[in-house]
C-alpha cells in the first residue's frame, strides 16, 4: 500500500499546473528556390527553467508575389538546437511521384503533437486522392510529417520518428529555429509568418523528492 501511495505522489506532488508560452515571427522571408541552403528563422523562449509537455507550430507560407507555388518542393523542420522535428518533407513524394504534390496553393496550418492526419499525405486527406489537385489553400491542424529521411529519397512509406513529440520532457528555454528549404527549381515560396505555442510544466524539485522519500518510508510526523 505504501509503495502504491509513493508512486501516486511521485506522479502528482510538486507539479505546478501546465503553462502556455507563445512567440511569433511576422517577418516575410523568401525561401531560396532550388537550394538546400534554405532559410532559418528563430524565436527565443524563456520560461525560467520549465520543461516541454507539447509543442504546436503555426506556419503561413505562400508563393512569392507573381510567382507560383509547388508544395512538393518543400522541406521544413523545427529545432531547439538539440532535437529536430520534421514538419514538412516533400509532401506527396511516393513511388511513382518523385516530385511530390504540384499544388500551386498557400498553406496556413498548425502542426500539433497530438496524433492526427499526416501532413505528408495532405492531398489524399483533403480530396480523397493523391492525384486530385487542391482548389484552395492547405489549412487546419495536422500531425508533422515526421520522416527523418533525406528529402531526395523520402517516401510516404518511410518510418515517422521525428514528430513534435521529440521535444517532450526537454528544456523549453533557448532558441527555437524554423528551417525551410525549396529543394527543386520552379516554384518560388515565402514564409509570411510562423509561431510557437509550448505547453510546459516545472521539473520536480529536490525538496519534493525528499518529501516523497519520507512518505515512502512511512514517517508519521509531517516534515515537509
mmCIF file of C-alpha atoms in Angstrom:
data_model
loop_
_atom_site.group_PDB
_atom_site.id
_atom_site.type_symbol
_atom_site.label_atom_id
_atom_site.label_comp_id
_atom_site.label_asym_id
_atom_site.label_seq_id
_atom_site.Cartn_x
_atom_site.Cartn_y
_atom_site.Cartn_z
ATOM 1 C CA UNK A 1 0.000 0.000 0.000
ATOM 2 C CA UNK A 2 2.811 2.389 0.863
ATOM 3 C CA UNK A 3 4.550 1.584 -2.427
ATOM 4 C CA UNK A 4 1.366 2.445 -4.333
ATOM 5 C CA UNK A 5 0.981 5.691 -2.358
ATOM 6 C CA UNK A 6 4.554 6.647 -3.128
ATOM 7 C CA UNK A 7 4.024 6.026 -6.850
ATOM 8 C CA UNK A 8 0.933 8.236 -6.923
ATOM 9 C CA UNK A 9 2.707 11.014 -5.022
ATOM 10 C CA UNK A 10 5.703 10.826 -7.322
ATOM 11 C CA UNK A 11 3.456 11.376 -10.321
ATOM 12 C CA UNK A 12 1.389 14.195 -8.843
ATOM 13 C CA UNK A 13 3.079 16.018 -5.977
ATOM 14 C CA UNK A 14 5.126 19.127 -6.542
ATOM 15 C CA UNK A 15 3.928 19.610 -10.119
ATOM 16 C CA UNK A 16 2.542 23.030 -10.916
ATOM 17 C CA UNK A 17 -0.247 23.379 -13.489
ATOM 18 C CA UNK A 18 0.904 23.445 -17.099
ATOM 19 C CA UNK A 19 1.751 26.860 -18.522
ATOM 20 C CA UNK A 20 1.466 28.051 -22.115
ATOM 21 C CA UNK A 21 4.288 30.075 -23.705
ATOM 22 C CA UNK A 22 3.925 31.624 -27.158
ATOM 23 C CA UNK A 23 6.132 33.522 -29.576
ATOM 24 C CA UNK A 24 5.608 34.641 -33.160
ATOM 25 C CA UNK A 25 7.555 35.981 -36.137
ATOM 26 C CA UNK A 26 5.677 38.005 -38.756
ATOM 27 C CA UNK A 27 8.661 38.900 -40.924
ATOM 28 C CA UNK A 28 8.069 37.910 -44.551
ATOM 29 C CA UNK A 29 11.058 35.843 -45.668
ATOM 30 C CA UNK A 30 11.730 34.465 -49.153
ATOM 31 C CA UNK A 31 12.955 30.871 -49.419
ATOM 32 C CA UNK A 32 15.745 30.367 -51.959
ATOM 33 C CA UNK A 33 14.438 28.489 -54.984
ATOM 34 C CA UNK A 34 16.013 25.124 -55.747
ATOM 35 C CA UNK A 35 18.571 25.331 -52.937
ATOM 36 C CA UNK A 36 19.282 23.209 -49.880
ATOM 37 C CA UNK A 37 20.719 26.320 -48.166
ATOM 38 C CA UNK A 38 17.180 27.270 -47.267
ATOM 39 C CA UNK A 39 16.078 29.872 -44.763
ATOM 40 C CA UNK A 40 16.205 29.875 -40.957
ATOM 41 C CA UNK A 41 14.080 31.990 -38.617
ATOM 42 C CA UNK A 42 14.436 31.904 -34.831
ATOM 43 C CA UNK A 43 12.365 32.679 -31.742
ATOM 44 C CA UNK A 44 13.657 32.886 -28.145
ATOM 45 C CA UNK A 45 11.750 31.172 -25.345
ATOM 46 C CA UNK A 46 12.436 31.918 -21.655
ATOM 47 C CA UNK A 47 10.258 30.040 -19.181
ATOM 48 C CA UNK A 48 12.597 30.195 -16.213
ATOM 49 C CA UNK A 49 13.557 26.541 -16.387
ATOM 50 C CA UNK A 50 10.396 24.663 -17.316
ATOM 51 C CA UNK A 51 10.137 21.521 -19.424
ATOM 52 C CA UNK A 52 8.142 20.790 -22.573
ATOM 53 C CA UNK A 53 4.861 18.934 -22.424
ATOM 54 C CA UNK A 54 3.835 19.646 -26.010
ATOM 55 C CA UNK A 55 4.626 21.924 -28.938
ATOM 56 C CA UNK A 56 2.466 23.415 -31.674
ATOM 57 C CA UNK A 57 3.741 25.329 -34.699
ATOM 58 C CA UNK A 58 1.644 27.614 -36.871
ATOM 59 C CA UNK A 59 3.035 28.187 -40.357
ATOM 60 C CA UNK A 60 1.746 30.583 -43.024
ATOM 61 C CA UNK A 61 3.527 30.045 -46.346
ATOM 62 C CA UNK A 62 2.706 31.035 -49.913
ATOM 63 C CA UNK A 63 4.146 31.656 -53.348
ATOM 64 C CA UNK A 64 6.126 34.852 -53.714
ATOM 65 C CA UNK A 65 4.174 37.752 -55.304
ATOM 66 C CA UNK A 66 3.757 36.987 -59.001
ATOM 67 C CA UNK A 67 5.231 33.516 -58.538
ATOM 68 C CA UNK A 68 3.769 30.037 -58.302
ATOM 69 C CA UNK A 69 3.952 27.502 -55.505
ATOM 70 C CA UNK A 70 4.866 23.834 -55.801
ATOM 71 C CA UNK A 71 4.326 22.422 -52.332
ATOM 72 C CA UNK A 72 6.067 19.141 -53.077
ATOM 73 C CA UNK A 73 9.369 21.047 -53.238
ATOM 74 C CA UNK A 74 9.338 21.970 -49.566
ATOM 75 C CA UNK A 75 11.319 20.697 -46.600
ATOM 76 C CA UNK A 76 10.663 22.320 -43.204
ATOM 77 C CA UNK A 77 11.832 21.410 -39.718
ATOM 78 C CA UNK A 78 11.800 22.833 -36.175
ATOM 79 C CA UNK A 79 14.781 22.542 -33.837
ATOM 80 C CA UNK A 80 15.660 23.670 -30.325
ATOM 81 C CA UNK A 81 19.361 23.255 -31.055
ATOM 82 C CA UNK A 82 19.418 19.660 -29.817
ATOM 83 C CA UNK A 83 16.345 17.863 -31.104
ATOM 84 C CA UNK A 84 14.687 18.184 -34.509
ATOM 85 C CA UNK A 85 11.108 17.647 -35.673
ATOM 86 C CA UNK A 86 10.385 17.345 -39.393
ATOM 87 C CA UNK A 87 7.222 19.296 -40.180
ATOM 88 C CA UNK A 88 7.226 19.018 -43.988
ATOM 89 C CA UNK A 89 9.298 16.615 -46.095
ATOM 90 C CA UNK A 90 8.462 16.803 -49.802
ATOM 91 C CA UNK A 91 4.711 16.223 -49.304
ATOM 92 C CA UNK A 92 3.174 13.752 -51.722
ATOM 93 C CA UNK A 93 6.500 12.153 -52.627
ATOM 94 C CA UNK A 94 5.969 8.411 -53.074
ATOM 95 C CA UNK A 95 6.740 5.607 -55.518
ATOM 96 C CA UNK A 96 5.812 6.871 -58.963
ATOM 97 C CA UNK A 97 5.640 10.515 -57.844
ATOM 98 C CA UNK A 98 9.205 11.681 -57.111
ATOM 99 C CA UNK A 99 8.296 15.379 -57.338
ATOM 100 C CA UNK A 100 5.557 15.227 -54.715
ATOM 101 C CA UNK A 101 2.371 17.278 -54.863
ATOM 102 C CA UNK A 102 2.326 20.002 -57.527
ATOM 103 C CA UNK A 103 -0.270 22.179 -55.779
ATOM 104 C CA UNK A 104 0.047 25.887 -56.537
ATOM 105 C CA UNK A 105 -1.504 26.849 -53.217
ATOM 106 C CA UNK A 106 -0.642 28.608 -49.996
ATOM 107 C CA UNK A 107 -0.682 26.882 -46.639
ATOM 108 C CA UNK A 108 -1.861 28.246 -43.298
ATOM 109 C CA UNK A 109 -1.611 25.277 -40.973
ATOM 110 C CA UNK A 110 -0.973 24.222 -37.398
ATOM 111 C CA UNK A 111 1.357 21.319 -36.709
ATOM 112 C CA UNK A 112 0.434 19.515 -33.498
ATOM 113 C CA UNK A 113 1.994 16.752 -31.415
ATOM 114 C CA UNK A 114 -1.486 15.316 -30.864
ATOM 115 C CA UNK A 115 -1.991 12.286 -33.161
ATOM 116 C CA UNK A 116 -3.885 13.347 -36.253
ATOM 117 C CA UNK A 117 -3.620 13.459 -40.036
ATOM 118 C CA UNK A 118 -0.163 13.062 -41.572
ATOM 119 C CA UNK A 119 0.791 16.217 -43.479
ATOM 120 C CA UNK A 120 2.866 14.245 -45.997
ATOM 121 C CA UNK A 121 -0.399 12.979 -47.498
ATOM 122 C CA UNK A 122 -2.397 16.202 -47.178
ATOM 123 C CA UNK A 123 -3.891 15.899 -50.680
ATOM 124 C CA UNK A 124 -5.117 12.375 -50.047
ATOM 125 C CA UNK A 125 -6.661 13.516 -46.758
ATOM 126 C CA UNK A 126 -8.265 16.608 -48.327
ATOM 127 C CA UNK A 127 -9.501 15.355 -51.698
ATOM 128 C CA UNK A 128 -9.537 11.597 -51.166
ATOM 129 C CA UNK A 129 -6.945 11.016 -53.882
ATOM 130 C CA UNK A 130 -3.228 11.637 -54.375
ATOM 131 C CA UNK A 131 -3.928 12.576 -57.989
ATOM 132 C CA UNK A 132 -6.600 15.249 -57.375
ATOM 133 C CA UNK A 133 -5.077 18.722 -57.068
ATOM 134 C CA UNK A 134 -6.255 21.160 -54.415
ATOM 135 C CA UNK A 135 -8.530 24.023 -55.419
ATOM 136 C CA UNK A 136 -7.758 26.099 -52.325
ATOM 137 C CA UNK A 137 -5.118 26.582 -49.635
ATOM 138 C CA UNK A 138 -3.998 23.903 -47.216
ATOM 139 C CA UNK A 139 -5.493 24.779 -43.826
ATOM 140 C CA UNK A 140 -6.272 23.150 -40.482
ATOM 141 C CA UNK A 141 -4.439 21.115 -37.863
ATOM 142 C CA UNK A 142 -2.016 18.420 -38.967
ATOM 143 C CA UNK A 143 0.434 15.972 -37.482
ATOM 144 C CA UNK A 144 4.003 16.742 -38.524
ATOM 145 C CA UNK A 145 5.438 14.721 -41.431
ATOM 146 C CA UNK A 146 7.996 13.222 -39.053
ATOM 147 C CA UNK A 147 10.097 11.431 -41.690
ATOM 148 C CA UNK A 148 13.749 11.948 -40.770
ATOM 149 C CA UNK A 149 14.752 10.829 -44.248
ATOM 150 C CA UNK A 150 16.836 12.532 -46.929
ATOM 151 C CA UNK A 151 14.341 14.715 -48.860
ATOM 152 C CA UNK A 152 15.862 13.425 -52.098
ATOM 153 C CA UNK A 153 14.707 9.883 -51.322
ATOM 154 C CA UNK A 154 11.837 10.275 -48.846
ATOM 155 C CA UNK A 155 8.674 8.265 -49.475
ATOM 156 C CA UNK A 156 5.261 8.122 -47.829
ATOM 157 C CA UNK A 157 6.102 4.628 -46.553
ATOM 158 C CA UNK A 158 9.141 5.773 -44.524
ATOM 159 C CA UNK A 159 9.032 5.485 -40.739
ATOM 160 C CA UNK A 160 7.958 8.610 -38.858
ATOM 161 C CA UNK A 161 10.416 9.053 -35.999
ATOM 162 C CA UNK A 162 10.802 12.850 -35.868
ATOM 163 C CA UNK A 163 7.422 14.296 -34.941
ATOM 164 C CA UNK A 164 6.878 17.128 -32.472
ATOM 165 C CA UNK A 165 6.835 14.653 -29.583
ATOM 166 C CA UNK A 166 10.666 14.532 -29.776
ATOM 167 C CA UNK A 167 10.654 17.686 -27.638
ATOM 168 C CA UNK A 168 8.607 16.230 -24.788
ATOM 169 C CA UNK A 169 10.378 16.442 -21.399
ATOM 170 C CA UNK A 170 13.222 18.550 -22.807
ATOM 171 C CA UNK A 171 14.076 22.057 -21.525
ATOM 172 C CA UNK A 172 11.825 24.680 -23.075
ATOM 173 C CA UNK A 173 14.263 27.572 -22.683
ATOM 174 C CA UNK A 174 16.509 28.588 -25.541
ATOM 175 C CA UNK A 175 16.386 29.498 -29.204
ATOM 176 C CA UNK A 176 13.864 27.651 -31.336
ATOM 177 C CA UNK A 177 14.527 27.758 -35.075
ATOM 178 C CA UNK A 178 12.368 27.042 -38.096
ATOM 179 C CA UNK A 179 14.303 25.962 -41.201
ATOM 180 C CA UNK A 180 12.652 25.887 -44.627
ATOM 181 C CA UNK A 181 14.116 24.877 -47.971
ATOM 182 C CA UNK A 182 12.764 24.680 -51.522
ATOM 183 C CA UNK A 183 14.650 21.735 -52.982
ATOM 184 C CA UNK A 184 13.597 21.887 -56.635
ATOM 185 C CA UNK A 185 13.616 24.808 -59.041
ATOM 186 C CA UNK A 186 10.362 26.120 -60.443
ATOM 187 C CA UNK A 187 8.071 27.264 -57.680
ATOM 188 C CA UNK A 188 9.035 30.227 -55.501
ATOM 189 C CA UNK A 189 7.906 30.405 -51.883
ATOM 190 C CA UNK A 190 7.974 32.683 -48.877
ATOM 191 C CA UNK A 191 7.199 32.355 -45.193
ATOM 192 C CA UNK A 192 4.661 35.012 -44.240
ATOM 193 C CA UNK A 193 4.611 34.206 -40.529
ATOM 194 C CA UNK A 194 5.189 31.431 -38.034
ATOM 195 C CA UNK A 195 4.609 30.970 -34.325
ATOM 196 C CA UNK A 196 5.262 28.609 -31.439
ATOM 197 C CA UNK A 197 2.955 27.507 -28.636
ATOM 198 C CA UNK A 198 4.738 25.463 -25.961
ATOM 199 C CA UNK A 199 2.958 23.859 -23.026
ATOM 200 C CA UNK A 200 5.346 23.406 -20.108
ATOM 201 C CA UNK A 201 5.495 22.141 -16.548
ATOM 202 C CA UNK A 202 8.245 22.555 -13.934
ATOM 203 C CA UNK A 203 10.557 19.696 -13.048
ATOM 204 C CA UNK A 204 10.014 18.288 -9.534
ATOM 205 C CA UNK A 205 12.443 19.944 -7.109
ATOM 206 C CA UNK A 206 14.766 18.149 -4.723
ATOM 207 C CA UNK A 207 12.653 19.169 -1.715
ATOM 208 C CA UNK A 208 9.608 17.498 -3.253
ATOM 209 C CA UNK A 209 11.560 14.312 -3.871
ATOM 210 C CA UNK A 210 12.787 14.357 -0.264
ATOM 211 C CA UNK A 211 9.203 14.561 0.985
ATOM 212 C CA UNK A 212 8.201 11.666 -1.222
ATOM 213 C CA UNK A 213 11.057 9.566 0.104
ATOM 214 C CA UNK A 214 9.919 10.187 3.665
ATOM 215 C CA UNK A 215 6.357 9.292 2.723
ATOM 216 C CA UNK A 216 7.569 6.058 1.206
ATOM 217 C CA UNK A 217 9.403 5.173 4.402
ATOM 218 C CA UNK A 218 6.172 5.567 6.331
ATOM 219 C CA UNK A 219 7.144 8.530 8.509
ATOM 220 C CA UNK A 220 4.129 9.652 10.520
ATOM 221 C CA UNK A 221 5.460 13.058 11.511
ATOM 222 C CA UNK A 222 4.867 15.767 8.930
ATOM 223 C CA UNK A 223 8.273 17.005 7.798
ATOM 224 C CA UNK A 224 7.518 18.935 4.593
#
